[in-house]
PDB file of C-alpha atoms in Angstrom:
ATOM      1  CA  GLY A1194      29.944  37.332   6.006  1.00 63.00           C
ATOM      2  CA  GLY A1195      26.223  36.978   5.277  1.00 68.00           C
ATOM      3  CA  GLN A1196      25.322  40.608   6.506  1.00 71.00           C
ATOM      4  CA  PHE A1197      23.172  42.934   4.489  1.00 72.00           C
ATOM      5  CA  THR A1198      21.651  46.396   4.963  1.00 76.00           C
ATOM      6  CA  PHE A1199      18.413  48.055   3.769  1.00 75.00           C
ATOM      7  CA  GLY A1200      18.255  51.867   3.979  1.00 74.00           C
ATOM      8  CA  GLU A1201      15.252  54.164   3.938  1.00 75.00           C
ATOM      9  CA  VAL A1202      12.914  51.441   5.510  1.00 79.00           C
ATOM     10  CA  PRO A1203       9.449  52.920   6.652  1.00 83.00           C
ATOM     11  CA  VAL A1204       8.840  52.944  10.279  1.00 81.00           C
ATOM     12  CA  GLY A1205       6.560  50.164  11.509  1.00 83.00           C
ATOM     13  CA  PRO A1206       6.290  46.391  11.341  1.00 87.00           C
ATOM     14  CA  PHE A1207       7.716  44.398   8.455  1.00 81.00           C
ATOM     15  CA  THR A1208       8.489  40.797   7.336  1.00 84.00           C
ATOM     16  CA  LEU A1209      12.023  40.032   6.006  1.00 76.00           C
ATOM     17  CA  PRO A1210      11.842  36.873   3.732  1.00 81.00           C
ATOM     18  CA  SER A1211      14.810  35.037   2.359  1.00 75.00           C
ATOM     19  CA  THR A1212      15.446  31.805   0.452  1.00 74.00           C
ATOM     20  CA  ASP A1213      18.354  29.458   1.293  1.00 67.00           C
ATOM     21  CA  PRO A1214      20.494  29.346  -2.004  1.00 64.00           C
ATOM     22  CA  VAL A1215      21.521  25.757  -1.114  1.00 59.00           C
ATOM     23  CA  SER A1216      18.481  24.010  -0.026  1.00 62.00           C
ATOM     24  CA  GLY A1217      15.801  26.384  -1.669  1.00 67.00           C
ATOM     25  CA  PHE A1218      13.823  26.356   1.675  1.00 68.00           C
ATOM     26  CA  PRO A1219      12.243  29.754   2.515  1.00 72.00           C
ATOM     27  CA  VAL A1220      12.590  31.500   5.865  1.00 70.00           C
ATOM     28  CA  SER A1221      11.348  34.840   7.219  1.00 74.00           C
ATOM     29  CA  ALA A1222      11.482  37.020  10.228  1.00 76.00           C
ATOM     30  CA  GLN A1223       9.300  39.756  11.690  1.00 83.00           C
ATOM     31  CA  ALA A1224      10.587  42.960  13.216  1.00 80.00           C
ATOM     32  CA  THR A1225       9.569  46.709  13.830  1.00 85.00           C
ATOM     33  CA  VAL A1226      11.432  49.569  12.668  1.00 82.00           C
ATOM     34  CA  VAL A1227      11.779  52.456  14.999  1.00 84.00           C
ATOM     35  CA  ALA A1228      12.631  55.987  13.733  1.00 82.00           C
ATOM     36  CA  ASP A1229      16.376  56.859  13.748  1.00 78.00           C
ATOM     37  CA  GLN A1230      17.319  53.389  14.978  1.00 82.00           C
ATOM     38  CA  THR A1231      19.001  50.534  13.277  1.00 81.00           C
ATOM     39  CA  GLN A1232      17.176  47.109  13.620  1.00 78.00           C
ATOM     40  CA  VAL A1233      19.184  44.026  13.614  1.00 80.00           C
ATOM     41  CA  VAL A1234      17.193  41.063  12.269  1.00 78.00           C
ATOM     42  CA  PRO A1235      18.751  37.556  12.423  1.00 74.00           C
ATOM     43  CA  LEU A1236      17.753  35.076   9.792  1.00 67.00           C
ATOM     44  CA  GLN A1237      18.564  31.423  10.313  1.00 65.00           C
ATOM     45  CA  TYR A1238      18.383  29.062   7.374  1.00 63.00           C
ATOM     46  CA  ILE A1239      16.654  25.793   8.156  1.00 67.00           C
ATOM     47  CA  GLY A1240      19.390  23.506   6.803  1.00 71.00           C
ATOM     48  CA  LYS A1241      18.783  20.162   5.037  1.00 84.00           C
ATOM     49  CA  GLY A1242      19.252  16.534   5.757  1.00 90.00           C
ATOM     50  CA  ALA A1243      18.605  13.005   4.477  1.00 94.00           C
ATOM     51  CA  LEU A1244      16.549  10.104   5.558  1.00 96.00           C
ATOM     52  CA  SER A1245      16.864   6.381   4.865  1.00 97.00           C
ATOM     53  CA  VAL A1246      13.802   4.213   5.476  1.00 98.00           C
ATOM     54  CA  THR A1247      13.844   0.389   6.174  1.00 98.00           C
ATOM     55  CA  VAL A1248      10.771  -1.550   5.510  1.00 98.00           C
ATOM     56  CA  THR A1249      10.230  -5.005   7.209  1.00 98.00           C
ATOM     57  CA  ARG A1250       7.744  -7.624   7.663  1.00 97.00           C
ATOM     58  CA  ALA A1251       6.046  -7.799  11.167  1.00 91.00           C
ATOM     59  CA  GLY A1252       8.735 -10.065  12.280  1.00 90.00           C
ATOM     60  CA  GLY A1253      11.716  -7.928  11.116  1.00 94.00           C
ATOM     61  CA  ASP A1254      12.622  -9.450   7.857  1.00 97.00           C
ATOM     62  CA  PRO A1255      13.357  -6.805   5.152  1.00 98.00           C
ATOM     63  CA  LEU A1256      10.790  -6.312   2.424  1.00 98.00           C
ATOM     64  CA  SER A1257      11.902  -5.316  -1.069  1.00 98.00           C
ATOM     65  CA  GLY A1258       9.781  -3.443  -3.603  1.00 98.00           C
ATOM     66  CA  MET A1259       7.641  -1.534  -0.995  1.00 98.00           C
ATOM     67  CA  THR A1260       6.630   1.912  -1.806  1.00 98.00           C
ATOM     68  CA  VAL A1261       7.896   4.563   0.604  1.00 98.00           C
ATOM     69  CA  GLN A1262       6.772   8.213   0.610  1.00 98.00           C
ATOM     70  CA  VAL A1263       8.179  11.220   2.601  1.00 97.00           C
ATOM     71  CA  SER A1264       6.030  14.320   2.736  1.00 95.00           C
ATOM     72  CA  ALA A1265       5.486  17.469   4.694  1.00 91.00           C
ATOM     73  CA  ALA A1266       3.551  20.724   4.406  1.00 86.00           C
ATOM     74  CA  GLY A1267       5.072  22.904   1.530  1.00 80.00           C
ATOM     75  CA  LEU A1268       7.280  20.105   0.527  1.00 83.00           C
ATOM     76  CA  ASN A1269       7.060  18.056  -2.758  1.00 89.00           C
ATOM     77  CA  THR A1270       6.429  14.390  -1.817  1.00 95.00           C
ATOM     78  CA  GLN A1271       9.253  12.010  -2.491  1.00 96.00           C
ATOM     79  CA  THR A1272       8.651   8.428  -3.434  1.00 97.00           C
ATOM     80  CA  ARG A1273      11.171   5.565  -3.483  1.00 97.00           C
ATOM     81  CA  ALA A1274      10.912   1.626  -3.693  1.00 98.00           C
ATOM     82  CA  SER A1275      12.709  -0.386  -1.025  1.00 98.00           C
ATOM     83  CA  GLY A1276      15.644  -2.513  -2.263  1.00 98.00           C
ATOM     84  CA  ALA A1277      16.693  -6.114  -1.523  1.00 97.00           C
ATOM     85  CA  ASP A1278      17.798  -4.989   2.008  1.00 97.00           C
ATOM     86  CA  GLY A1279      14.432  -3.314   2.654  1.00 98.00           C
ATOM     87  CA  VAL A1280      15.996   0.248   2.506  1.00 98.00           C
ATOM     88  CA  ALA A1281      14.458   3.029   0.596  1.00 98.00           C
ATOM     89  CA  GLY A1282      16.503   6.189   0.009  1.00 94.00           C
ATOM     90  CA  PRO A1283      18.232   8.177   1.183  1.00 96.00           C
ATOM     91  CA  PHE A1284      15.642  10.882   0.695  1.00 96.00           C
ATOM     92  CA  THR A1285      17.592  14.018   0.329  1.00 92.00           C
ATOM     93  CA  ASP A1286      17.005  17.768   0.664  1.00 88.00           C
ATOM     94  CA  LEU A1287      14.633  17.394   3.690  1.00 91.00           C
ATOM     95  CA  PRO A1288      14.369  20.502   5.990  1.00 88.00           C
ATOM     96  CA  LEU A1289      15.756  20.136   9.489  1.00 87.00           C
ATOM     97  CA  GLY A1290      13.445  20.745  12.311  1.00 86.00           C
ATOM     98  CA  THR A1291      10.253  19.922  10.215  1.00 88.00           C
ATOM     99  CA  ALA A1292       7.785  17.189  11.019  1.00 93.00           C
ATOM    100  CA  LEU A1293       7.964  14.705   8.095  1.00 95.00           C
ATOM    101  CA  THR A1294       5.328  12.133   7.382  1.00 97.00           C
ATOM    102  CA  VAL A1295       6.851   8.736   6.394  1.00 98.00           C
ATOM    103  CA  THR A1296       4.600   6.161   4.855  1.00 98.00           C
ATOM    104  CA  ALA A1297       5.405   2.544   3.736  1.00 98.00           C
ATOM    105  CA  SER A1298       2.891   0.494   1.850  1.00 98.00           C
ATOM    106  CA  HIS A1299       2.647  -2.728  -0.144  1.00 98.00           C
ATOM    107  CA  PRO A1300       2.124  -1.801  -3.891  1.00 98.00           C
ATOM    108  CA  GLY A1301      -0.287  -4.775  -4.329  1.00 96.00           C
ATOM    109  CA  LEU A1302      -2.586  -3.626  -1.518  1.00 97.00           C
ATOM    110  CA  PRO A1303      -1.612   0.016  -0.518  1.00 97.00           C
ATOM    111  CA  THR A1304      -4.689   1.094   1.163  1.00 94.00           C
ATOM    112  CA  VAL A1305      -4.730  -1.973   3.485  1.00 97.00           C
ATOM    113  CA  LEU A1306      -1.047  -2.955   4.057  1.00 97.00           C
ATOM    114  CA  ALA A1307       0.495   0.375   5.217  1.00 97.00           C
ATOM    115  CA  ARG A1308       2.307   1.987   8.023  1.00 97.00           C
ATOM    116  CA  SER A1309       3.103   5.717   8.832  1.00 97.00           C
ATOM    117  CA  THR A1310       5.328   7.532  11.380  1.00 97.00           C
ATOM    118  CA  THR A1311       6.437  11.118  11.949  1.00 97.00           C
ATOM    119  CA  VAL A1312      10.207  11.887  11.863  1.00 96.00           C
ATOM    120  CA  THR A1313      11.818  15.230  12.579  1.00 94.00           C
ATOM    121  CA  LEU A1314      15.393  15.582  11.362  1.00 91.00           C
ATOM    122  CA  SER A1315      17.955  17.157  13.725  1.00 86.00           C
ATOM    123  CA  ALA A1316      21.134  16.079  11.853  1.00 84.00           C
ATOM    124  CA  ALA A1317      22.362  15.745   8.336  1.00 84.00           C
ATOM    125  CA  SER A1318      21.325  12.129   8.143  1.00 90.00           C
ATOM    126  CA  ALA A1319      18.853   9.873   9.943  1.00 95.00           C
ATOM    127  CA  THR A1320      17.312   6.349   9.625  1.00 96.00           C
ATOM    128  CA  THR A1321      13.868   4.970  10.581  1.00 97.00           C
ATOM    129  CA  THR A1322      12.128   1.557  10.185  1.00 98.00           C
ATOM    130  CA  LEU A1323       8.629   0.699   9.446  1.00 98.00           C
ATOM    131  CA  ALA A1324       7.042  -2.786   9.887  1.00 98.00           C
ATOM    132  CA  LEU A1325       4.127  -3.495   7.589  1.00 98.00           C
ATOM    133  CA  PRO A1326       1.205  -5.493   8.924  1.00 97.00           C
ATOM    134  CA  ALA A1327       1.561  -9.197   8.458  1.00 97.00           C
ATOM    135  CA  PHE A1328       0.513 -10.682   5.118  1.00 97.00           C
ATOM    136  CA  GLY A1329       0.890 -13.887   3.067  1.00 97.00           C
ATOM    137  CA  SER A1330      -0.123 -15.294  -0.272  1.00 98.00           C
ATOM    138  CA  VAL A1331      -2.638 -17.898  -1.535  1.00 98.00           C
ATOM    139  CA  SER A1332      -2.183 -20.391  -4.468  1.00 98.00           C
ATOM    140  CA  GLY A1333      -3.851 -23.460  -5.695  1.00 98.00           C
ATOM    141  CA  VAL A1334      -5.153 -25.441  -8.543  1.00 98.00           C
ATOM    142  CA  VAL A1335      -8.703 -25.277 -10.047  1.00 98.00           C
ATOM    143  CA  ARG A1336     -10.011 -28.823 -10.888  1.00 97.00           C
ATOM    144  CA  ARG A1337     -12.852 -30.235 -12.870  1.00 95.00           C
ATOM    145  CA  PRO A1338     -15.560 -32.080 -10.944  1.00 93.00           C
ATOM    146  CA  ASN A1339     -13.694 -35.337 -11.844  1.00 93.00           C
ATOM    147  CA  GLY A1340     -10.696 -34.159 -10.157  1.00 94.00           C
ATOM    148  CA  GLN A1341      -8.458 -33.328 -13.141  1.00 95.00           C
ATOM    149  CA  SER A1342      -6.894 -29.951 -13.541  1.00 96.00           C
ATOM    150  CA  ALA A1343      -9.094 -27.508 -15.220  1.00 95.00           C
ATOM    151  CA  GLY A1344      -6.388 -26.195 -17.465  1.00 95.00           C
ATOM    152  CA  ALA A1345      -6.059 -22.642 -18.676  1.00 96.00           C
ATOM    153  CA  ASN A1346      -8.399 -19.621 -18.700  1.00 95.00           C
ATOM    154  CA  VAL A1347     -10.759 -20.483 -15.772  1.00 96.00           C
ATOM    155  CA  ASP A1348     -11.965 -17.408 -14.044  1.00 96.00           C
ATOM    156  CA  VAL A1349     -11.196 -17.491 -10.261  1.00 97.00           C
ATOM    157  CA  ASN A1350     -11.304 -14.741  -7.586  1.00 98.00           C
ATOM    158  CA  LEU A1351     -10.670 -14.219  -3.954  1.00 98.00           C
ATOM    159  CA  THR A1352     -13.037 -12.044  -2.007  1.00 97.00           C
ATOM    160  CA  ASN A1353     -12.749 -10.791   1.545  1.00 96.00           C
ATOM    161  CA  THR A1354     -15.856 -11.828   3.648  1.00 96.00           C
ATOM    162  CA  GLY A1355     -15.646  -8.869   5.936  1.00 94.00           C
ATOM    163  CA  GLN A1356     -15.012 -11.147   8.885  1.00 96.00           C
ATOM    164  CA  SER A1357     -11.854 -12.156  10.763  1.00 97.00           C
ATOM    165  CA  VAL A1358     -10.542 -15.293  12.488  1.00 97.00           C
ATOM    166  CA  PRO A1359     -12.296 -15.502  15.774  1.00 96.00           C
ATOM    167  CA  GLY A1360     -10.131 -14.409  18.675  1.00 96.00           C
ATOM    168  CA  ALA A1361      -7.199 -13.549  16.502  1.00 96.00           C
ATOM    169  CA  VAL A1362      -5.295 -10.225  16.347  1.00 94.00           C
ATOM    170  CA  VAL A1363      -6.380  -8.276  13.234  1.00 95.00           C
ATOM    171  CA  GLU A1364      -4.060  -5.315  12.320  1.00 94.00           C
ATOM    172  CA  THR A1365      -5.734  -4.192   9.128  1.00 95.00           C
ATOM    173  CA  THR A1366      -8.996  -2.739   7.960  1.00 94.00           C
ATOM    174  CA  GLY A1367     -10.520  -2.284   4.559  1.00 93.00           C
ATOM    175  CA  SER A1368     -11.724  -4.809   1.906  1.00 94.00           C
ATOM    176  CA  PHE A1369      -9.631  -6.686  -0.621  1.00 97.00           C
ATOM    177  CA  PHE A1370     -10.463  -8.578  -3.819  1.00 97.00           C
ATOM    178  CA  TYR A1371      -8.394 -10.375  -6.498  1.00 98.00           C
ATOM    179  CA  SER A1372      -9.444 -11.835  -9.812  1.00 97.00           C
ATOM    180  CA  THR A1373      -7.460 -13.855 -12.311  1.00 98.00           C
ATOM    181  CA  ARG A1374      -7.477 -16.761 -14.709  1.00 97.00           C
ATOM    182  CA  THR A1375      -5.729 -20.072 -14.317  1.00 98.00           C
ATOM    183  CA  ASN A1376      -2.605 -20.853 -16.293  1.00 98.00           C
ATOM    184  CA  ALA A1377      -2.166 -23.912 -18.557  1.00 97.00           C
ATOM    185  CA  ASN A1378      -1.751 -26.267 -15.420  1.00 97.00           C
ATOM    186  CA  GLY A1379      -5.094 -24.731 -13.760  1.00 97.00           C
ATOM    187  CA  GLU A1380      -2.878 -22.858 -11.205  1.00 98.00           C
ATOM    188  CA  PHE A1381      -3.641 -19.419  -9.703  1.00 98.00           C
ATOM    189  CA  THR A1382      -1.917 -17.160  -7.192  1.00 98.00           C
ATOM    190  CA  PHE A1383      -3.256 -14.344  -5.118  1.00 98.00           C
ATOM    191  CA  GLY A1384      -1.473 -11.861  -2.842  1.00 96.00           C
ATOM    192  CA  PRO A1385      -0.693 -10.081  -0.798  1.00 98.00           C
ATOM    193  CA  VAL A1386      -3.315 -11.353   1.643  1.00 98.00           C
ATOM    194  CA  PRO A1387      -3.660  -9.728   5.102  1.00 98.00           C
ATOM    195  CA  LEU A1388      -3.226 -11.861   8.175  1.00 97.00           C
ATOM    196  CA  ASN A1389      -6.345 -13.309   9.950  1.00 98.00           C
ATOM    197  CA  ARG A1390      -8.878 -11.874   7.472  1.00 98.00           C
ATOM    198  CA  LEU A1391     -11.459 -14.431   6.284  1.00 98.00           C
ATOM    199  CA  PHE A1392     -11.853 -14.855   2.496  1.00 98.00           C
ATOM    200  CA  ARG A1393     -13.295 -17.351   0.013  1.00 98.00           C
ATOM    201  CA  ILE A1394     -12.106 -18.478  -3.440  1.00 98.00           C
ATOM    202  CA  ARG A1395     -14.618 -18.804  -6.221  1.00 97.00           C
ATOM    203  CA  ALA A1396     -14.132 -20.759  -9.315  1.00 97.00           C
ATOM    204  CA  TYR A1397     -16.502 -20.311 -12.329  1.00 95.00           C
ATOM    205  CA  HIS A1398     -17.665 -22.927 -14.748  1.00 93.00           C
ATOM    206  CA  PRO A1399     -15.627 -22.132 -17.957  1.00 90.00           C
ATOM    207  CA  LEU A1400     -18.103 -23.001 -20.593  1.00 82.00           C
ATOM    208  CA  THR A1401     -21.859 -22.716 -19.254  1.00 73.00           C
ATOM    209  CA  VAL A1402     -23.843 -19.583 -18.999  1.00 70.00           C
ATOM    210  CA  ILE A1403     -27.272 -19.851 -17.332  1.00 67.00           C
ATOM    211  CA  GLN A1404     -29.599 -16.870 -17.448  1.00 65.00           C
ATOM    212  CA  PHE A1405     -26.658 -14.573 -18.161  1.00 71.00           C
ATOM    213  CA  THR A1406     -24.583 -15.802 -15.280  1.00 79.00           C
ATOM    214  CA  ARG A1407     -21.965 -18.639 -14.915  1.00 85.00           C
ATOM    215  CA  PRO A1408     -22.328 -21.340 -12.317  1.00 91.00           C
ATOM    216  CA  TYR A1409     -19.564 -21.099  -9.670  1.00 94.00           C
ATOM    217  CA  LEU A1410     -18.442 -22.834  -6.505  1.00 95.00           C
ATOM    218  CA  ASP A1411     -17.096 -21.111  -3.364  1.00 97.00           C
ATOM    219  CA  THR A1412     -14.610 -22.578  -0.881  1.00 97.00           C
ATOM    220  CA  ALA A1413     -15.314 -22.540   2.792  1.00 97.00           C
ATOM    221  CA  ASP A1414     -13.785 -19.526   4.695  1.00 98.00           C
ATOM    222  CA  LEU A1415     -10.069 -19.446   4.646  1.00 98.00           C
ATOM    223  CA  ALA A1416      -7.392 -17.182   6.149  1.00 98.00           C
ATOM    224  CA  VAL A1417      -3.747 -16.665   6.214  1.00 98.00           C
ATOM    225  CA  THR A1418      -2.679 -17.064   9.895  1.00 97.00           C
ATOM    226  CA  THR A1419       1.067 -16.598   9.958  1.00 96.00           C
ATOM    227  CA  ASP A1420       3.223 -13.871   8.551  1.00 97.00           C
ATOM    228  CA  GLY A1421       4.738 -14.855   5.177  1.00 96.00           C
ATOM    229  CA  GLN A1422       2.587 -17.965   4.927  1.00 97.00           C
ATOM    230  CA  ALA A1423       2.046 -19.392   1.466  1.00 98.00           C
ATOM    231  CA  LEU A1424      -1.365 -21.014   1.893  1.00 98.00           C
ATOM    232  CA  THR A1425      -2.270 -23.671  -0.592  1.00 98.00           C
ATOM    233  CA  ALA A1426      -6.006 -23.714  -1.447  1.00 97.00           C
ATOM    234  CA  ASP A1427      -7.065 -26.016  -4.263  1.00 97.00           C
ATOM    235  CA  THR A1428     -10.678 -25.691  -5.490  1.00 97.00           C
ATOM    236  CA  ARG A1429     -12.999 -26.878  -8.393  1.00 96.00           C
ATOM    237  CA  TYR A1430     -15.683 -25.472 -10.470  1.00 94.00           C
ATOM    238  CA  PRO A1431     -19.183 -26.934 -10.061  1.00 92.00           C
ATOM    239  CA  ALA A1432     -20.484 -30.010 -11.730  1.00 88.00           C
ATOM    240  CA  LEU A1433     -23.662 -29.458 -13.933  1.00 78.00           C
ATOM    241  CA  ALA A1434     -26.362 -32.030 -14.729  1.00 69.00           C
ATOM    242  CA  ARG A1435     -28.553 -31.960 -18.004  1.00 69.00           C
ATOM    243  CA  LEU A1436     -32.275 -32.332 -17.692  1.00 68.00           C
ATOM    244  CA  ALA A1437     -34.215 -33.641 -20.563  1.00 69.00           C
ATOM    245  CA  ILE A1438     -37.913 -33.085 -20.634  1.00 77.00           C
ATOM    246  CA  THR A1439     -40.273 -34.936 -22.991  1.00 75.00           C
ATOM    247  CA  VAL A1440     -43.728 -33.470 -23.532  1.00 81.00           C
ATOM    248  CA  GLN A1441     -46.448 -35.941 -24.579  1.00 77.00           C
ATOM    249  CA  ASN A1442     -49.927 -35.279 -25.908  1.00 72.00           C
TER     250      ASN A1442
END
């Protein structure tokens, strides 16, 4: 079974292509036809397999909702999200014996919080695990200068300073920035925030514009320092003074 014959083939080198009817993967073989001889050319289909990917925190706890992609040259990229158990997949119809690039990233900060590895399938099914760089979140309350909650719709942002915690291990590169408005209680939340990367939180005065800009107040440098940390960082917008000038003749 599986044999075929071509007659009246010109003498010389040739390429014999074929496509696996099950997987759709192409294969080919090269041979040279010699006059008055029969050339036997074996074709071996690649075969296909499946891959499941587990995404975890740096400490090993599973992460749900992470984006996982599997790609290879000449192969359509497959994308899945990790479930509650951290598992994405299975990714199916993957060619055996081919180097596959597997990438997991956080959808909230995919260019900073990402990990990649290379997997070559040798069996019908396989698994691999990717641990994302450590990250946490930041939340707080914006207050008025008198200490009361600022209420809703105060603009507040989080900006990476480009520096890191002195002496700390830093796994990530690239900048990050978040912007939001407070809820009715003056609360805000930002995340994910990479570990040991310094940032500042800026709260804008909600009403006043001076020379086309709004006054603001920055916090001191802050950082998330443990994986999964939910850092609380309350802040306030600046107090303003009113200056009255009387001109006398």
